[in-house]
Structure formats: structure tokens, C-alpha cells
Amino acid sequence: MEMIKKHFFSDMSVMLGRSMRHILRSMDTIITVTIMPIAFMLLFVYVFGGAIQAGTENYVNYLLPGIILIAIASGVTYTAYRLFNDVQKGIFQRFHSMPIARSTMLWGHVLTSLISNAISVSVIILVALIMGFRSSAGVLSWLAVAGILILFTLALTWVAAIAGLSAKSVDGATAFSYPIIFLPFISSAFVPTESMPPVVRAFAENQPVTSIVEAVRSLLMGQPVGNDIWGAIIWCIAILVVAYLIAMRVYKHKVV
């Protein structure tokens, strides 16, 4: 058992290194993923911020959690793209002819997604600090925020894996991200749900992004989180488990 674990983690490090090299050789992917959310943040804070009643003195404090989720939703698109390329080029079949644990090929892409999205989120938080973002959160609250964002990234990355493994074209592999990127706009990410029409408000208050945004926002502001944190965790884990099971099924059926 010890040898199997050692072999698995050794293979994992090789696959992770391979995926990370693609990222480092093409830093424009991280730059592209980061620029759009930052542009949204600048637009909403400096153009629309004065007209939006969010109940906070500094609108960037209210806005930041939603911007982070948009960045992650954009970032996982490249996971689908890289997986699609590997399938089309027969990379998986080549690796299968080698003594490599097969699941590590997928996990290499997943861990790369975590790392690249962490870089993007860090840059966005740095820009938000320059724009006036301030947090009264303690260490435990920041760790809780990190945990929620990791779960959210993992959940969306496995959704991206389904798209990348099953798509028949590049457009098909990346199209899944469009509705996910759009979801924060119909949530409490930009404005309180109380200001929305009844039907829109009902949808906004019962979709996963609102729970995640509210939990992250409360943690960052040092406010009581209430049931939002449990809603965020349950949504993330549910999406993660379902997406993982489907992705592994598609992987075994189509690639292995």
C-alpha cells in the first residue's frame, strides 16, 4: 500500500509539472483571466458604484466576492481547453502505454487549475486593496474564505473536465463557462437581492452563487455568517461530487 501511494504521488507530481509548464509558457492565460474581472471591478466601482445602493461605504468591499467568483469561472475554462487538446492529440492514449496511474492525468489538470486560479485571485485582491478594499477578518475567517474558494474552484474544475473530455470542438469545450460567468449577475454579487423584481429575486436567493458570495462577504467583513456558510459548502460539495463522478465516467468511457 505504501508503495502504491508513493507511486501515485510521484506520477501526480509529474502530471502537475507538465500542466504547470503549459501555464508558465503561456502566462497570457492567467493575464486574460485576471483582466476581465478587474475591468468589471473598475467599471462597477468607479462608474456605477455611486448609483448602486449596497449598504456599504466602500462598494469594492461589497463587490469583491462576486468578482472573485467570476475570475474562477473564467479560469476553469482553460482546464476544459487543455483537456480537449490532450484528447484530440491522443496524449492520454500515449500516457496509458506507460506505467502511470491513470487518474493522475486528470488530477494534474485539476491541481493546475487550483494553482492558476489562486494566482488570479491573489492579483485581484491586491488590486482591490489598491482601490480601497479593507477587511476586518481574522486568520480563521481568511482560512474559511480560502476553503470555500478552493471547494468552488474544484467543483467548477470538474465541471470543466466534463466539457473538455466530451466536447467535439474547442467552442463546445469552453461554452459551458458562459452561463456560470453570468450567474453572479443574477445574485447578490453586485446589488442586494431586495432591490430585484420578485421572480428574479426568488431565483437569485436560491442559486448557489448567492450563498457563496454572502458567506465570503460576511467572513471578509468580520460579520456573522449565519446559514450562508453551510449553504455555500453544501452547494460546492454537491456540485463537486456530481461533477467528479460524471467526469470520471466520461473519462473511462471515452479515453481509457
Coordinates of N, CA and C in Angstrom, one line a residue:
M1 N 0.8 -1.2 0.0 CA 0.0 0.0 0.0 C 0.9 1.3 0.0
E2 N 1.9 1.2 0.8 CA 2.8 2.4 0.9 C 3.5 2.6 -0.5
M3 N 3.9 1.6 -1.2 CA 4.5 1.7 -2.5 C 3.5 2.3 -3.5
I4 N 2.2 1.9 -3.4 CA 1.2 2.3 -4.3 C 1.0 3.8 -4.1
K5 N 0.9 4.3 -2.9 CA 0.8 5.7 -2.6 C 1.9 6.5 -3.1
K6 N 3.1 6.0 -2.8 CA 4.3 6.7 -3.3 C 4.4 6.8 -4.8
H7 N 4.0 5.7 -5.5 CA 3.9 5.7 -7.0 C 2.9 6.7 -7.5
F8 N 1.7 6.7 -6.8 CA 0.6 7.6 -7.2 C 1.1 9.1 -7.1
F9 N 1.6 9.5 -5.9 CA 2.1 10.9 -5.7 C 3.2 11.2 -6.6
S10 N 4.1 10.3 -6.9 CA 5.2 10.5 -7.9 C 4.6 10.8 -9.3
D11 N 3.7 10.0 -9.7 CA 3.0 10.3 -11.0 C 2.3 11.6 -11.0
M12 N 1.6 11.9 -9.9 CA 0.9 13.1 -9.8 C 1.8 14.3 -9.9
S13 N 2.9 14.3 -9.3 CA 3.9 15.4 -9.4 C 4.3 15.6 -10.8
V14 N 4.5 14.5 -11.6 CA 4.9 14.6 -13.0 C 3.8 15.2 -13.8
M15 N 2.6 14.8 -13.6 CA 1.5 15.3 -14.4 C 1.2 16.8 -14.0
L16 N 1.4 17.1 -12.7 CA 1.2 18.5 -12.3 C 2.3 19.4 -12.9
G17 N 3.5 18.9 -12.9 CA 4.6 19.7 -13.5 C 4.4 19.9 -15.0
R18 N 3.9 18.9 -15.7 CA 3.6 19.0 -17.1 C 2.6 20.1 -17.4
S19 N 1.5 20.1 -16.6 CA 0.4 21.1 -16.8 C 0.9 22.5 -16.4
M20 N 1.7 22.6 -15.4 CA 2.1 23.9 -14.9 C 3.1 24.5 -15.9
R21 N 3.9 23.6 -16.6 CA 4.8 24.2 -17.7 C 4.0 24.8 -18.8
H22 N 2.8 24.2 -19.1 CA 1.9 24.9 -20.1 C 1.5 26.3 -19.7
I23 N 1.2 26.4 -18.4 CA 0.8 27.7 -17.8 C 1.9 28.7 -17.9
L24 N 3.1 28.2 -17.4 CA 4.2 29.2 -17.3 C 4.7 29.6 -18.7
R25 N 4.5 28.7 -19.7 CA 4.9 29.1 -21.1 C 3.9 30.0 -21.7
S26 N 2.7 30.0 -21.2 CA 1.6 30.9 -21.8 C 0.9 31.6 -20.6
M27 N 1.7 32.6 -20.1 CA 1.2 33.4 -19.0 C 0.0 34.3 -19.4
D28 N -0.2 34.4 -20.7 CA -1.3 35.2 -21.2 C -2.7 34.6 -20.7
T29 N -2.7 33.3 -20.4 CA -4.0 32.7 -20.0 C -4.3 33.3 -18.6
I30 N -3.4 33.4 -17.7 CA -3.7 33.9 -16.4 C -4.0 35.4 -16.5
I31 N -3.2 36.1 -17.4 CA -3.4 37.6 -17.6 C -4.8 37.8 -18.1
T32 N -5.2 37.0 -19.1 CA -6.5 37.2 -19.7 C -7.6 36.9 -18.7
V33 N -7.5 35.9 -17.9 CA -8.5 35.5 -16.9 C -8.6 36.6 -15.8
T34 N -7.5 37.3 -15.5 CA -7.4 38.3 -14.5 C -8.0 39.6 -14.9
I35 N -7.7 40.0 -16.2 CA -8.0 41.3 -16.7 C -9.5 41.6 -16.7
M36 N -10.3 40.6 -17.2 CA -11.7 40.8 -17.3 C -12.4 41.1 -16.0
P37 N -12.2 40.3 -14.9 CA -12.8 40.6 -13.6 C -12.3 42.0 -13.1
I38 N -11.0 42.3 -13.3 CA -10.5 43.6 -12.8 C -11.2 44.7 -13.5
A39 N -11.4 44.5 -14.8 CA -12.1 45.5 -15.6 C -13.6 45.7 -15.1
F40 N -14.2 44.6 -14.8 CA -15.6 44.7 -14.2 C -15.5 45.4 -12.9
M41 N -14.5 45.1 -12.0 CA -14.4 45.8 -10.7 C -14.2 47.3 -10.9
L42 N -13.3 47.7 -11.8 CA -13.1 49.1 -12.0 C -14.4 49.8 -12.5
L43 N -15.1 49.1 -13.5 CA -16.3 49.7 -14.1 C -17.3 49.9 -13.0
F44 N -17.6 48.8 -12.2 CA -18.7 48.9 -11.3 C -18.4 49.9 -10.1
V45 N -17.1 49.9 -9.7 CA -16.8 50.8 -8.6 C -16.7 52.2 -9.0
Y46 N -16.1 52.5 -10.1 CA -15.8 53.9 -10.5 C -16.9 54.5 -11.4
V47 N -17.7 53.7 -12.1 CA -18.7 54.2 -13.0 C -20.1 54.0 -12.4
F48 N -20.4 52.8 -11.9 CA -21.7 52.5 -11.4 C -21.8 52.6 -9.9
G49 N -20.7 52.6 -9.2 CA -20.7 52.5 -7.8 C -21.5 53.6 -7.1
G50 N -21.4 54.8 -7.6 CA -22.1 55.9 -6.9 C -23.6 55.8 -7.0
A51 N -24.1 55.0 -8.0 CA -25.6 54.9 -8.2 C -26.1 53.6 -7.6
I52 N -25.3 52.8 -7.1 CA -25.7 51.5 -6.5 C -25.8 51.6 -5.0
Q53 N -27.0 51.3 -4.4 CA -27.1 51.3 -3.0 C -26.9 49.9 -2.4
A54 N -25.7 49.6 -2.0 CA -25.3 48.3 -1.5 C -25.3 48.3 0.1
G55 N -25.4 49.4 0.7 CA -25.4 49.4 2.2 C -24.0 49.4 2.8
T56 N -23.0 49.7 2.0 CA -21.6 49.8 2.5 C -21.0 51.1 2.0
E57 N -20.1 51.6 2.8 CA -19.4 52.9 2.5 C -18.5 52.7 1.3
N58 N -17.8 51.6 1.2 CA -16.9 51.4 0.1 C -17.5 50.2 -0.7
Y59 N -18.0 50.5 -1.9 CA -18.6 49.5 -2.8 C -17.7 48.3 -3.1
V60 N -16.4 48.6 -3.2 CA -15.5 47.5 -3.5 C -15.5 46.4 -2.5
N61 N -15.8 46.7 -1.2 CA -15.9 45.7 -0.2 C -17.1 44.8 -0.5
Y62 N -18.2 45.4 -1.0 CA -19.4 44.6 -1.3 C -19.1 43.7 -2.6
L63 N -18.4 44.3 -3.5 CA -18.3 43.8 -4.9 C -17.3 42.6 -5.0
L64 N -16.2 42.7 -4.2 CA -15.1 41.8 -4.4 C -15.4 40.3 -4.4
P65 N -16.3 39.7 -3.5 CA -16.5 38.3 -3.6 C -17.1 37.8 -4.9
G66 N -18.0 38.6 -5.5 CA -18.6 38.3 -6.8 C -17.5 38.3 -7.9
I67 N -16.7 39.3 -7.9 CA -15.6 39.4 -8.9 C -14.7 38.2 -8.8
I68 N -14.4 37.8 -7.6 CA -13.5 36.6 -7.4 C -14.2 35.4 -8.1
L69 N -15.5 35.2 -7.9 CA -16.2 34.0 -8.4 C -16.2 34.1 -10.0
I70 N -16.3 35.3 -10.5 CA -16.3 35.4 -12.0 C -14.9 35.1 -12.5
A71 N -13.8 35.5 -11.8 CA -12.5 35.1 -12.2 C -12.3 33.6 -12.2
I72 N -12.7 32.9 -11.2 CA -12.6 31.5 -11.1 C -13.4 30.8 -12.2
A73 N -14.6 31.3 -12.4 CA -15.4 30.7 -13.5 C -14.7 30.9 -14.9
S74 N -14.1 32.0 -15.1 CA -13.3 32.2 -16.3 C -12.1 31.4 -16.4
G75 N -11.4 31.2 -15.2 CA -10.1 30.5 -15.2 C -10.3 29.0 -15.5
V76 N -11.4 28.4 -15.1 CA -11.5 26.9 -15.3 C -11.8 26.6 -16.8
T77 N -12.1 27.6 -17.5 CA -12.3 27.4 -19.0 C -11.1 26.9 -19.6
Y78 N -9.9 27.3 -19.2 CA -8.7 26.8 -19.7 C -8.4 25.4 -19.4
T79 N -8.9 24.9 -18.3 CA -8.8 23.5 -17.9 C -9.5 22.7 -19.0
A80 N -10.8 23.1 -19.3 CA -11.5 22.4 -20.4 C -10.8 22.4 -21.7
Y81 N -10.2 23.6 -22.0 CA -9.4 23.8 -23.3 C -8.2 22.8 -23.3
R82 N -7.5 22.8 -22.2 CA -6.3 21.9 -22.2 C -6.6 20.4 -22.2
L83 N -7.7 20.1 -21.6 CA -8.1 18.7 -21.6 C -8.6 18.3 -23.0
F84 N -9.3 19.2 -23.7 CA -9.8 19.0 -25.0 C -8.6 18.7 -26.0
N85 N -7.6 19.6 -25.8 CA -6.4 19.4 -26.7 C -5.7 18.1 -26.4
D86 N -5.6 17.7 -25.2 CA -5.0 16.4 -24.8 C -5.7 15.2 -25.5
V87 N -7.1 15.3 -25.4 CA -7.9 14.2 -26.0 C -7.7 14.2 -27.5
Q88 N -7.8 15.4 -28.2 CA -7.7 15.4 -29.6 C -6.3 15.0 -30.1
K89 N -5.3 15.3 -29.4 CA -3.9 14.9 -29.8 C -3.5 13.5 -29.4
G90 N -4.4 12.8 -28.7 CA -4.1 11.5 -28.3 C -3.1 11.4 -27.2
I91 N -2.9 12.4 -26.4 CA -1.9 12.4 -25.3 C -2.3 11.4 -24.2
F92 N -3.6 11.3 -23.9 CA -3.9 10.3 -22.9 C -3.6 8.9 -23.3
Q93 N -3.8 8.6 -24.6 CA -3.5 7.2 -25.0 C -2.0 6.9 -25.0
R94 N -1.2 7.9 -25.2 CA 0.2 7.8 -25.1 C 0.7 7.5 -23.6
F95 N 0.1 8.2 -22.7 CA 0.4 8.0 -21.3 C -0.1 6.7 -20.8
H96 N -1.2 6.2 -21.4 CA -1.7 4.9 -21.0 C -0.8 3.8 -21.3
S97 N 0.1 4.0 -22.3 CA 1.0 2.9 -22.6 C 2.2 2.9 -21.7
M98 N 2.2 3.9 -20.8 CA 3.3 4.0 -19.8 C 2.8 3.5 -18.4
P99 N 3.8 3.2 -17.5 CA 3.4 2.7 -16.2 C 3.0 3.9 -15.3
I100 N 1.9 4.6 -15.6 CA 1.5 5.8 -14.9 C 0.0 5.5 -14.4
A101 N -0.2 5.9 -13.1 CA -1.5 5.8 -12.6 C -2.5 6.7 -13.4
R102 N -3.5 6.1 -14.0 CA -4.3 6.8 -15.0 C -5.1 8.0 -14.4
S103 N -5.5 8.0 -13.2 CA -6.3 9.1 -12.6 C -5.4 10.3 -12.4
T104 N -4.1 10.2 -12.3 CA -3.2 11.3 -12.1 C -3.2 12.3 -13.3
M105 N -3.5 11.8 -14.5 CA -3.6 12.6 -15.7 C -4.7 13.7 -15.5
L106 N -5.8 13.3 -15.0 CA -6.9 14.3 -14.8 C -6.5 15.2 -13.6
W107 N -6.0 14.6 -12.5 CA -5.7 15.3 -11.3 C -4.6 16.4 -11.6
G108 N -3.7 16.1 -12.5 CA -2.7 17.1 -12.8 C -3.3 18.4 -13.4
H109 N -4.4 18.2 -14.2 CA -5.1 19.4 -14.7 C -5.9 20.1 -13.6
V110 N -6.5 19.3 -12.7 CA -7.3 19.9 -11.6 C -6.4 20.7 -10.7
L111 N -5.3 20.2 -10.3 CA -4.4 20.9 -9.4 C -3.8 22.1 -10.0
T112 N -3.5 22.0 -11.3 CA -3.1 23.2 -12.1 C -4.1 24.3 -12.1
S113 N -5.4 23.9 -12.2 CA -6.5 24.9 -12.1 C -6.5 25.6 -10.8
L114 N -6.3 24.8 -9.7 CA -6.3 25.4 -8.4 C -5.2 26.4 -8.2
I115 N -4.0 26.1 -8.7 CA -2.8 27.0 -8.6 C -3.0 28.2 -9.4
S116 N -3.4 28.0 -10.7 CA -3.5 29.2 -11.6 C -4.6 30.1 -11.1
N117 N -5.7 29.6 -10.6 CA -6.8 30.4 -10.1 C -6.4 31.1 -8.8
A118 N -5.6 30.5 -8.0 CA -5.1 31.1 -6.8 C -4.3 32.3 -7.1
I119 N -3.5 32.2 -8.2 CA -2.7 33.4 -8.6 C -3.6 34.5 -9.1
S120 N -4.6 34.2 -9.9 CA -5.5 35.2 -10.4 C -6.3 35.9 -9.2
V121 N -6.8 35.1 -8.3 CA -7.5 35.6 -7.1 C -6.6 36.6 -6.3
S122 N -5.3 36.2 -6.1 CA -4.4 37.0 -5.3 C -4.2 38.3 -6.0
V123 N -4.0 38.3 -7.3 CA -3.8 39.6 -8.1 C -5.1 40.5 -7.9
I124 N -6.2 39.9 -8.0 CA -7.5 40.6 -7.9 C -7.6 41.3 -6.5
I125 N -7.3 40.5 -5.5 CA -7.4 41.0 -4.1 C -6.4 42.2 -4.0
L126 N -5.2 42.0 -4.6 CA -4.2 43.1 -4.5 C -4.7 44.4 -5.1
V127 N -5.3 44.3 -6.3 CA -5.9 45.4 -7.0 C -7.0 46.0 -6.2
A128 N -7.9 45.2 -5.6 CA -8.9 45.7 -4.7 C -8.4 46.4 -3.5
L129 N -7.3 46.0 -2.9 CA -6.7 46.7 -1.8 C -6.2 48.1 -2.3
I130 N -5.7 48.2 -3.5 CA -5.3 49.5 -4.0 C -6.5 50.4 -4.2
M131 N -7.6 49.8 -4.6 CA -8.9 50.5 -4.8 C -9.6 50.9 -3.5
G132 N -9.1 50.4 -2.4 CA -9.7 50.8 -1.1 C -10.3 49.7 -0.3
F133 N -10.2 48.4 -0.8 CA -10.8 47.3 -0.1 C -10.1 47.1 1.3
R134 N -10.9 46.9 2.3 CA -10.3 46.7 3.6 C -11.2 45.6 4.3
S135 N -10.5 44.7 5.0 CA -11.1 43.6 5.7 C -10.8 43.6 7.1
S136 N -11.8 43.3 7.9 CA -11.6 43.2 9.4 C -11.6 41.7 9.8
A137 N -11.4 40.8 8.8 CA -11.4 39.4 9.1 C -10.2 38.9 9.8
G138 N -10.3 38.0 10.7 CA -9.2 37.4 11.3 C -8.6 36.2 10.5
V139 N -7.6 35.6 11.1 CA -6.9 34.5 10.4 C -7.9 33.3 10.1
L140 N -8.7 33.0 11.1 CA -9.7 31.9 10.8 C -10.7 32.2 9.7
S141 N -11.1 33.4 9.7 CA -12.1 33.8 8.7 C -11.4 33.8 7.3
W142 N -10.2 34.2 7.2 CA -9.5 34.2 5.9 C -9.3 32.7 5.5
L143 N -9.0 31.8 6.4 CA -8.8 30.4 6.1 C -10.2 29.8 5.7
A144 N -11.3 30.3 6.3 CA -12.6 29.8 5.9 C -12.9 30.3 4.4
V145 N -12.6 31.5 4.1 CA -12.7 32.0 2.8 C -11.9 31.2 1.8
A146 N -10.7 30.9 2.1 CA -9.8 30.1 1.3 C -10.4 28.8 1.0
G147 N -11.0 28.2 2.1 CA -11.6 26.8 2.0 C -12.8 26.8 1.0
I148 N -13.6 27.8 1.2 CA -14.8 27.9 0.3 C -14.4 28.1 -1.2
L149 N -13.4 29.0 -1.4 CA -12.9 29.3 -2.8 C -12.3 28.0 -3.4
I150 N -11.6 27.3 -2.5 CA -10.9 26.0 -3.0 C -12.0 25.0 -3.4
L151 N -13.1 24.9 -2.6 CA -14.2 24.0 -2.9 C -14.9 24.4 -4.2
F152 N -15.1 25.7 -4.3 CA -15.8 26.3 -5.5 C -14.9 26.0 -6.8
T153 N -13.6 26.3 -6.6 CA -12.7 26.0 -7.8 C -12.7 24.6 -8.2
L154 N -12.6 23.7 -7.2 CA -12.6 22.2 -7.5 C -13.9 21.8 -8.2
A155 N -15.1 22.3 -7.7 CA -16.4 22.0 -8.2 C -16.4 22.4 -9.7
L156 N -16.1 23.7 -10.0 CA -16.1 24.1 -11.4 C -15.1 23.5 -12.3
T157 N -13.9 23.1 -11.7 CA -12.9 22.5 -12.5 C -13.4 21.1 -13.0
W158 N -14.1 20.4 -12.1 CA -14.6 19.1 -12.5 C -15.7 19.2 -13.5
V159 N -16.5 20.3 -13.4 CA -17.5 20.6 -14.5 C -16.7 20.9 -15.8
A160 N -15.6 21.6 -15.7 CA -14.8 21.9 -16.9 C -14.2 20.6 -17.5
A161 N -13.9 19.7 -16.6 CA -13.3 18.4 -17.1 C -14.4 17.6 -17.9
I162 N -15.6 17.7 -17.5 CA -16.7 17.0 -18.3 C -16.7 17.6 -19.7
A163 N -16.7 18.9 -19.7 CA -16.8 19.6 -21.0 C -15.6 19.3 -21.9
G164 N -14.4 19.4 -21.3 CA -13.2 19.2 -22.1 C -13.0 17.7 -22.6
L165 N -13.5 16.8 -21.8 CA -13.4 15.4 -22.2 C -14.5 15.0 -23.3
S166 N -15.6 15.6 -23.2 CA -16.7 15.1 -24.1 C -17.0 16.0 -25.3
A167 N -16.4 17.2 -25.3 CA -16.7 18.2 -26.4 C -16.1 17.7 -27.7
K168 N -16.8 18.1 -28.8 CA -16.3 17.7 -30.2 C -15.6 18.9 -30.8
S169 N -15.6 20.1 -30.2 CA -14.9 21.2 -30.7 C -14.4 22.1 -29.6
V170 N -13.5 23.0 -29.9 CA -13.0 23.9 -28.9 C -14.1 24.8 -28.3
D171 N -15.0 25.3 -29.2 CA -16.1 26.1 -28.8 C -17.0 25.3 -27.8
G172 N -17.2 24.1 -28.1 CA -18.0 23.2 -27.2 C -17.4 23.0 -25.9
A173 N -16.1 22.9 -25.9 CA -15.3 22.7 -24.6 C -15.4 23.9 -23.7
T174 N -15.5 25.1 -24.3 CA -15.4 26.3 -23.4 C -16.8 27.0 -23.2
A175 N -17.8 26.5 -24.0 CA -19.1 27.2 -23.9 C -19.8 27.0 -22.6
F176 N -19.4 26.0 -21.8 CA -20.1 25.7 -20.5 C -19.9 26.9 -19.6
S177 N -18.8 27.6 -19.7 CA -18.4 28.7 -18.8 C -19.3 29.9 -18.9
Y178 N -20.0 30.1 -20.0 CA -20.7 31.4 -20.2 C -21.9 31.5 -19.2
P179 N -22.7 30.5 -19.1 CA -23.8 30.6 -18.0 C -23.3 30.7 -16.6
I180 N -22.1 30.1 -16.3 CA -21.6 30.1 -15.0 C -21.0 31.5 -14.7
I181 N -20.4 32.2 -15.7 CA -19.9 33.5 -15.5 C -21.1 34.5 -15.4
F182 N -22.2 34.2 -16.0 CA -23.4 35.1 -16.0 C -24.1 35.0 -14.7
L183 N -24.0 33.8 -14.0 CA -24.8 33.6 -12.7 C -24.6 34.7 -11.7
P184 N -23.3 35.2 -11.4 CA -23.1 36.2 -10.4 C -23.9 37.5 -10.7
F185 N -24.3 37.8 -12.0 CA -25.0 39.0 -12.3 C -26.5 38.8 -11.8
I186 N -27.0 37.6 -11.6 CA -28.3 37.4 -11.1 C -28.2 36.8 -9.7
S187 N -27.5 37.5 -8.9 CA -27.3 37.1 -7.5 C -27.1 38.3 -6.7
S188 N -26.6 38.2 -5.4 CA -26.3 39.3 -4.6 C -24.9 39.8 -4.8
A189 N -24.2 39.4 -5.8 CA -22.8 39.8 -6.0 C -22.7 41.3 -6.3
F190 N -23.6 41.9 -7.0 CA -23.5 43.3 -7.4 C -24.5 44.2 -6.7
V191 N -25.6 43.7 -6.4 CA -26.6 44.5 -5.7 C -27.4 43.6 -4.7
P192 N -27.9 44.1 -3.6 CA -28.8 43.3 -2.7 C -30.0 42.7 -3.5
T193 N -30.4 41.5 -3.1 CA -31.5 40.9 -3.8 C -32.8 41.6 -3.5
E194 N -32.9 42.3 -2.5 CA -34.1 43.0 -2.1 C -34.5 44.1 -3.2
S195 N -33.6 44.5 -4.0 CA -33.9 45.5 -5.0 C -34.4 44.9 -6.3
M196 N -34.4 43.6 -6.4 CA -34.8 42.9 -7.6 C -36.3 42.6 -7.7
P197 N -36.9 42.5 -8.9 CA -38.3 42.1 -9.0 C -38.5 40.7 -8.4
P198 N -39.7 40.4 -8.0 CA -40.0 39.2 -7.2 C -39.5 37.9 -7.9
V199 N -39.7 37.7 -9.2 CA -39.3 36.5 -9.8 C -37.8 36.4 -9.9
V200 N -37.1 37.5 -10.3 CA -35.6 37.5 -10.3 C -35.1 37.3 -8.9
R201 N -35.7 37.9 -7.9 CA -35.2 37.8 -6.6 C -35.3 36.3 -6.1
A202 N -36.4 35.7 -6.4 CA -36.6 34.3 -6.0 C -35.5 33.4 -6.6
F203 N -35.2 33.6 -7.8 CA -34.1 32.8 -8.4 C -32.7 33.2 -7.8
A204 N -32.5 34.5 -7.6 CA -31.2 34.9 -7.1 C -30.9 34.4 -5.7
E205 N -32.0 34.3 -4.9 CA -31.8 33.9 -3.5 C -31.7 32.4 -3.4
N206 N -32.0 31.7 -4.4 CA -32.0 30.2 -4.3 C -31.0 29.5 -5.3
Q207 N -30.0 30.3 -5.8 CA -29.0 29.7 -6.6 C -27.6 29.8 -5.9
P208 N -26.7 28.9 -6.2 CA -25.5 28.7 -5.4 C -24.6 29.9 -5.2
V209 N -24.6 30.8 -6.3 CA -23.6 31.9 -6.2 C -24.0 32.8 -5.0
T210 N -25.3 33.1 -4.8 CA -25.7 34.0 -3.7 C -25.2 33.5 -2.4
S211 N -25.4 32.2 -2.1 CA -24.9 31.6 -0.8 C -23.4 31.8 -0.6
I212 N -22.7 31.5 -1.7 CA -21.2 31.6 -1.7 C -20.7 33.0 -1.5
V213 N -21.3 33.9 -2.3 CA -21.0 35.4 -2.2 C -21.3 35.9 -0.8
E214 N -22.4 35.6 -0.3 CA -22.8 36.1 1.1 C -21.9 35.6 2.2
A215 N -21.5 34.3 2.1 CA -20.7 33.7 3.1 C -19.3 34.3 3.0
V216 N -18.7 34.5 1.8 CA -17.4 35.1 1.6 C -17.4 36.5 2.1
R217 N -18.4 37.3 1.7 CA -18.5 38.7 2.1 C -18.6 38.9 3.6
S218 N -19.4 38.1 4.2 CA -19.6 38.2 5.7 C -18.3 37.8 6.4
L219 N -17.6 36.8 5.9 CA -16.3 36.4 6.5 C -15.3 37.5 6.4
L220 N -15.2 38.1 5.2 CA -14.2 39.2 4.9 C -14.5 40.4 5.7
M221 N -15.8 40.7 6.0 CA -16.2 41.9 6.7 C -16.2 41.6 8.2
G222 N -15.9 40.4 8.7 CA -16.0 40.1 10.1 C -17.4 40.1 10.7
Q223 N -18.4 39.8 9.8 CA -19.8 39.8 10.3 C -20.3 38.4 10.5
P224 N -21.4 38.2 11.2 CA -21.9 36.9 11.4 C -22.3 36.3 10.1
V225 N -21.9 35.0 9.9 CA -22.1 34.3 8.6 C -23.5 33.7 8.5
G226 N -24.0 33.2 9.7 CA -25.3 32.6 9.7 C -25.3 31.3 8.9
N227 N -26.4 31.0 8.2 CA -26.5 29.7 7.5 C -25.9 29.8 6.1
D228 N -25.5 31.0 5.7 CA -24.9 31.1 4.3 C -23.7 30.2 4.1
I229 N -22.9 30.1 5.2 CA -21.6 29.3 5.0 C -22.0 27.8 4.8
W230 N -23.0 27.3 5.5 CA -23.4 25.9 5.2 C -24.1 25.8 3.9
G231 N -24.8 26.8 3.4 CA -25.4 26.7 2.1 C -24.3 26.7 1.0
A232 N -23.2 27.5 1.3 CA -22.1 27.6 0.3 C -21.4 26.3 0.3
I233 N -21.1 25.7 1.4 CA -20.4 24.4 1.5 C -21.2 23.3 0.9
I234 N -22.5 23.2 1.2 CA -23.3 22.2 0.6 C -23.4 22.3 -0.9
W235 N -23.6 23.5 -1.4 CA -23.7 23.7 -2.9 C -22.3 23.2 -3.5
C236 N -21.2 23.7 -3.0 CA -19.9 23.4 -3.6 C -19.7 21.9 -3.6
I237 N -19.9 21.2 -2.4 CA -19.6 19.8 -2.3 C -20.6 19.0 -3.2
A238 N -21.9 19.4 -3.3 CA -22.8 18.7 -4.1 C -22.4 18.8 -5.6
I239 N -22.0 20.0 -6.1 CA -21.6 20.1 -7.5 C -20.3 19.4 -7.7
L240 N -19.4 19.4 -6.7 CA -18.1 18.8 -6.8 C -18.3 17.3 -7.0
V241 N -19.1 16.7 -6.1 CA -19.3 15.2 -6.1 C -19.9 14.8 -7.4
V242 N -21.0 15.4 -7.8 CA -21.7 15.0 -9.0 C -20.8 15.2 -10.3
A243 N -20.1 16.4 -10.3 CA -19.3 16.6 -11.5 C -18.1 15.6 -11.5
Y244 N -17.5 15.3 -10.4 CA -16.4 14.4 -10.3 C -16.8 13.0 -10.8
L245 N -18.0 12.5 -10.4 CA -18.5 11.2 -10.8 C -18.8 11.1 -12.3
I246 N -19.4 12.2 -12.8 CA -19.7 12.2 -14.2 C -18.4 12.3 -15.0
A247 N -17.4 13.2 -14.6 CA -16.2 13.3 -15.3 C -15.4 12.0 -15.4
M248 N -15.3 11.3 -14.3 CA -14.6 10.0 -14.2 C -15.3 9.0 -15.1
R249 N -16.6 9.1 -15.2 CA -17.3 8.1 -16.0 C -17.0 8.4 -17.5
V250 N -17.1 9.7 -17.9 CA -16.8 10.1 -19.2 C -15.3 9.8 -19.6
Y251 N -14.4 10.0 -18.7 CA -13.0 9.7 -18.9 C -12.8 8.2 -19.1
K252 N -13.4 7.4 -18.3 CA -13.2 5.9 -18.5 C -13.9 5.4 -19.8
H253 N -15.0 6.0 -20.1 CA -15.7 5.6 -21.3 C -15.1 6.1 -22.6
K254 N -14.5 7.3 -22.6 CA -14.1 7.9 -23.9 C -12.6 7.8 -24.0
V255 N -11.8 7.8 -22.9 CA -10.4 7.9 -23.1 C -9.6 6.7 -22.7
V256 N -10.1 6.1 -21.6 CA -9.3 4.9 -21.1 C -9.6 3.7 -22.0

